[in-house]
Each structure stands twice: as structure tokens, then as C-alpha cells.
Coordinates of C-alpha atoms in Angstrom, one line a residue:
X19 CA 66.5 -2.5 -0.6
X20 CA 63.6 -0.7 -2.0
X21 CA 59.8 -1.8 -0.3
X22 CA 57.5 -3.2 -2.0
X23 CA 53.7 -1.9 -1.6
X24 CA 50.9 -3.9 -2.6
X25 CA 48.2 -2.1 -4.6
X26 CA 45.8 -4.9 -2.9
X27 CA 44.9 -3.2 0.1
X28 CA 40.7 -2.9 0.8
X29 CA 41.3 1.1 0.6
X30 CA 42.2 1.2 -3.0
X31 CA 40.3 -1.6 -4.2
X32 CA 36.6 0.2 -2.5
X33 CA 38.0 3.3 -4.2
X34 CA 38.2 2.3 -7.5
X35 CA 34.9 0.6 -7.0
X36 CA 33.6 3.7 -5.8
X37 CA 35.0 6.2 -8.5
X38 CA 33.8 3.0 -11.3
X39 CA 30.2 3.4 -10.4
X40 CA 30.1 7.4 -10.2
X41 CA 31.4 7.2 -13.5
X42 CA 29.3 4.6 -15.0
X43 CA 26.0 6.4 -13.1
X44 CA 26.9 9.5 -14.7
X45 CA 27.1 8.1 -18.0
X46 CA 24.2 6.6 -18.0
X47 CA 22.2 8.9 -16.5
X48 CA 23.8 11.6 -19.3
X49 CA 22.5 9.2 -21.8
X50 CA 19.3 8.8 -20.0
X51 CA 18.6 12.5 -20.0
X52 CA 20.1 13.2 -23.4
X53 CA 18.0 11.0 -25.0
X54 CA 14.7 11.5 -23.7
X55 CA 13.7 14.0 -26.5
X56 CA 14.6 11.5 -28.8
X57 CA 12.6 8.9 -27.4
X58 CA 9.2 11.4 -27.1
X59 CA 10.1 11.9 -31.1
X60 CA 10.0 8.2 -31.8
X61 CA 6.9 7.5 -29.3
X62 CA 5.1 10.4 -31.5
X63 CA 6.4 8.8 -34.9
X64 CA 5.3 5.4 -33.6
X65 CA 1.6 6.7 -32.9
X66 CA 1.3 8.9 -36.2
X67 CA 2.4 4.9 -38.0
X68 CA -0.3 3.3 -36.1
X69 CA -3.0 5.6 -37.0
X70 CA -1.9 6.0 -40.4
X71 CA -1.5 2.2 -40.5
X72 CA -5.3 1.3 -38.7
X73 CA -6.4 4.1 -41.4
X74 CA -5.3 2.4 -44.4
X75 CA -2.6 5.5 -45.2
X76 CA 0.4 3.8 -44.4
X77 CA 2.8 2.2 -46.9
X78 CA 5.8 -0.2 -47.1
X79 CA 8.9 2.0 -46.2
X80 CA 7.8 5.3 -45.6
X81 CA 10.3 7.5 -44.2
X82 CA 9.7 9.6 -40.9
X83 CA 9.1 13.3 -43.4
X84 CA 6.2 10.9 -45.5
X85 CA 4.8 9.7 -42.3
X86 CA 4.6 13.4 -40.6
X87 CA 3.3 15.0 -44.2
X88 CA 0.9 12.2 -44.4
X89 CA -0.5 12.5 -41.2
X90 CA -0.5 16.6 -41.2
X91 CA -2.6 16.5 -44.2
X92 CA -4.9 13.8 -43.5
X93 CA -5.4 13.1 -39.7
X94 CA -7.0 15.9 -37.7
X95 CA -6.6 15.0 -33.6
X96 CA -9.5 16.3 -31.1
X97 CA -10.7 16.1 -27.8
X98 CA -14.3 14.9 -27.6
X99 CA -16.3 14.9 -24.3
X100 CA -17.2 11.5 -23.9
X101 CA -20.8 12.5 -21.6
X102 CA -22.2 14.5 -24.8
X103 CA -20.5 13.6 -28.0
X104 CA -19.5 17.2 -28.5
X105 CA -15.9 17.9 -30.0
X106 CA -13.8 20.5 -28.0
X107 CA -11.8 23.3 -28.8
X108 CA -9.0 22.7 -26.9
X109 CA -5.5 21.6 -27.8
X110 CA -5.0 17.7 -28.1
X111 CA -1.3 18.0 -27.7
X112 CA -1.7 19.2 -24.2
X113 CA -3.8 16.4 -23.2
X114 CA -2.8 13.3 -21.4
X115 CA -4.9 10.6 -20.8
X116 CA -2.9 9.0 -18.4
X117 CA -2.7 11.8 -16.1
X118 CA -7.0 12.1 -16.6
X119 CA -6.9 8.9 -15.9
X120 CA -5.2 9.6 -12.1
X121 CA -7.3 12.6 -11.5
X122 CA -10.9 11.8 -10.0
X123 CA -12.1 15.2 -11.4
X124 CA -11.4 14.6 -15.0
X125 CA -12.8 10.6 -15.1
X126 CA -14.8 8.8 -14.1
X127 CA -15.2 5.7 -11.7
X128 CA -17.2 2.4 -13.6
X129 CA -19.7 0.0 -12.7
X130 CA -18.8 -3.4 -13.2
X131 CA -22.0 -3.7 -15.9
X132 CA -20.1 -0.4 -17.6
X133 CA -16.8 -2.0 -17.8
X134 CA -16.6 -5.2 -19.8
X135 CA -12.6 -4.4 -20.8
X136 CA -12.2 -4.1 -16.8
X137 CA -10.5 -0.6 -17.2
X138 CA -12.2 0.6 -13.9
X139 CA -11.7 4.5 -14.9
X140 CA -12.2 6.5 -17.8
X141 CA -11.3 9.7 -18.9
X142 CA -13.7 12.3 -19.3
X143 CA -12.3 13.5 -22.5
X144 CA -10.7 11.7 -24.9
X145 CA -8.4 12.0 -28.2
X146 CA -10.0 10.9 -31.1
X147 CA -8.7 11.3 -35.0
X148 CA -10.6 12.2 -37.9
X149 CA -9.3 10.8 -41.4
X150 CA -10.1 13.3 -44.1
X151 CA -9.8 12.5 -47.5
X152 CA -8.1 15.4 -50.1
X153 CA -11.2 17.4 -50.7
X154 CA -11.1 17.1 -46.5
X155 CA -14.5 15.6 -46.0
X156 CA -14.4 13.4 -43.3
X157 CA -13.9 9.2 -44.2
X158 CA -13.3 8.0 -41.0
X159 CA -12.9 8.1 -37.4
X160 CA -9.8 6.3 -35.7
X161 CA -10.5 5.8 -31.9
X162 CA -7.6 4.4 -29.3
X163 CA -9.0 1.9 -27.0
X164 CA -7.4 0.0 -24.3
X165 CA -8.4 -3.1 -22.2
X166 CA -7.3 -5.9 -20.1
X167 CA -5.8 -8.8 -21.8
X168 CA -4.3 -11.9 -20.1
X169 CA -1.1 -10.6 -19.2
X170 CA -1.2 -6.8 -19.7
X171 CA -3.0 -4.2 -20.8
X172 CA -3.7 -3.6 -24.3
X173 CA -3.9 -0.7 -26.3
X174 CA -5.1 0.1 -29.8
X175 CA -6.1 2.0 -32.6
X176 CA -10.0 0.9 -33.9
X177 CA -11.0 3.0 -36.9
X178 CA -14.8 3.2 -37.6
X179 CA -16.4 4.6 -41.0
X180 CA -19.1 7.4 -40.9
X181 CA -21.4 5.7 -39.6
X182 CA -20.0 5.3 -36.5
X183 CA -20.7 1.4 -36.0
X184 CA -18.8 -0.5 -39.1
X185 CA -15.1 -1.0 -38.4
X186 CA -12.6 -0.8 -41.1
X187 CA -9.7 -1.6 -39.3
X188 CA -8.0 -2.3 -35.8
X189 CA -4.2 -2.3 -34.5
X190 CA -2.8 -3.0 -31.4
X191 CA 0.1 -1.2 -30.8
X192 CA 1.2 -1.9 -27.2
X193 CA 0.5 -4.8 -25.3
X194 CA 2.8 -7.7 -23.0
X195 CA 1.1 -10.6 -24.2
X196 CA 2.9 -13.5 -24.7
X197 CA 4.2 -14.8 -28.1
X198 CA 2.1 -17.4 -28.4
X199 CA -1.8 -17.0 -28.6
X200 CA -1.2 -13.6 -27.3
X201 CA 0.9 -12.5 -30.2
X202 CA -1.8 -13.2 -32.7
X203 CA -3.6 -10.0 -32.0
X204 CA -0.8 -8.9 -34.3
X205 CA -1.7 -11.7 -37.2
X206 CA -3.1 -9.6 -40.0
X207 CA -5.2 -12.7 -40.3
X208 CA -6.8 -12.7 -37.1
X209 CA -6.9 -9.0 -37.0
X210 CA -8.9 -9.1 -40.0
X211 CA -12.0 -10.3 -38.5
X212 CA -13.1 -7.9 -36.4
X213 CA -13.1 -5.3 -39.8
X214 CA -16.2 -5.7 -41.6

């Protein structure tokens, strides 16, 4: 009579365990790395929407090519030195705010009386957009802010007219507020009166 083997033993059974999760790691850190271009392209589509969107530029189902045209010929980005005022000629592309942010020689430590959005750092530099119209005078000036809220941090797109004090528009854009009270900073409504 023939013997019968049990495929039950420990052996086996931590084997296909094992040989399960290599696979599954592997697949999903393929997918991980694969798709991380991707993800950069939709992060930059996502920002060129808000400031087109906090600009008054953005319309109802606009594809990705509108958005990128859109925002090509009206939005100029540019590094402005927050001590003097002064516009830089370097790349904005290259910045990151969040590394400036790390780095004790490109920010700057604040006061408690300088810091009412309780921030603690700032950059040195930051990336500001300028909204030209088509003759490519200047209309407005779309600044990204960020503060504390209750839960999270906030961040935002605040767009100011020439005269550097009247807002025409704000949008949040990331934020981990709750849905409640904390999701009304998206309300249109409530949005609406900070614009004057």
C-alpha cells in the first residue's frame, strides 16, 4: 500500500507563507516605484488646478492639456526673497520649500509675536505666481500659505490684486480637518468671505 504524506507539515505551510509575501512585497513595491512619476504628474496637475482655480482661470471640466496651456500662458512662478521683496532669478522648479524649511541656513526661526499661524519656521525664499492677463500685464499675485488648523496643517492658495492688500480669492488645497466644521474651509460660501 502506497503512503500517504500530508502536505500539512509546519515546513511547507511557513514556506508558502514565506514565498506569498516575497511575492506580494515585490508587487507592491513594483507598483510603488512604477508609479511614482505618475503620482509627481498628478501632484503638479493638482497645484497648476488650484492656482488656476484661486485665480479665477479655471473652468468646469477642463482637461489636463487646457489646464497646462492655461497655466503656461497665464501664470508665471518665481522665487521672491522674503527679507527684501526682490524677485530672483533663479529656477522655481528646483525649489523646495519643504527641504528650506529643514535647513536652518535657508529659514528662519520665529518669535511667537511673528507667528500667529504657529508655523515656527519660514523659508527664506518662497514661490510666488504672477497672473498675467493676454497683453501679459500683471492682474494678480497668487501666494501659497500654510498654517496650523485644529487637526493639521493647512495649506493654500491666497491670490491678492495689485495692490498687494485686497484679496480676490483663497483655496485650501490640503488640509486633515475633519468633515464637519473643519470641512467648511472648502464651502464656496464660507470661502467667500475672506475675498473682498
Amino acid at each position: 500500500m502506497a503512503e500517504n504524506k500530508s502536505n500539512d507539515s509546519i515546513g511547507k505551510t511557513l514556506l508558502v507563507v514565506l514565498v506569498l509575501c516575497l511575492v506580494c512585497s515585490i508587487v507592491v513595491a513594483g507598483s510603488a516605484v512604477g508609479l511614482k512619476s505618475r503620482q509627481q504628474e498628478q501632484r503638479a496637475l493638482d497645484k497648476q488646478r488650484n492656482i488656476l482655480a484661486v485665480a479665477g482661470l479655471m473652468k468646469q471640466g477642463m482637461s489636463a492639456d487646457e489646464v497646462a496651456d492655461i497655466f503656461k500662458a497665464h501664470i508665471s512662478p518665481r522665487l521672491v526673497d522674503l527679507a527684501s521683496g526682490e524677485l530672483l532669478d533663479k529656477d522655481p522648479g528646483k525649489f523646495n520649500q519643504a527641504q528650506a524649511l529643514k535647513d536652518p541656513q535657508q529659514s528662519l526661526q520665529l518669535e511667537a509675536s511673528q507667528d500667529p499661524a504657529g508655523i515656527k519656521r519660514r523659508s527664506n525664499i518662497a514661490e510666488i505666481y504672477l497672473v498675467r492677463d493676454e497683453k501679459q500685464q500683471i492682474q494678480e499675485v497668487v501666494l501659497p500659505i500654510y498654517g496650523n488648523g485644529l487637526w493639521s496643517v493647512m495649506y493654500a492658495f491666497v491670490a491678492l490684486e495689485t495692490d498687494g492688500r485686497t484679496v480676490k480669492g483663497i483655496t485650501y488645497y490640503d488640509h486633515g480637518e475633519t468633515p464637519g466644521l473643519g470641512g467648511e474651509i472648502e464651502n464656496p460660501n464660507w470661502r467667500q468671505q475672506f475675498v473682498r
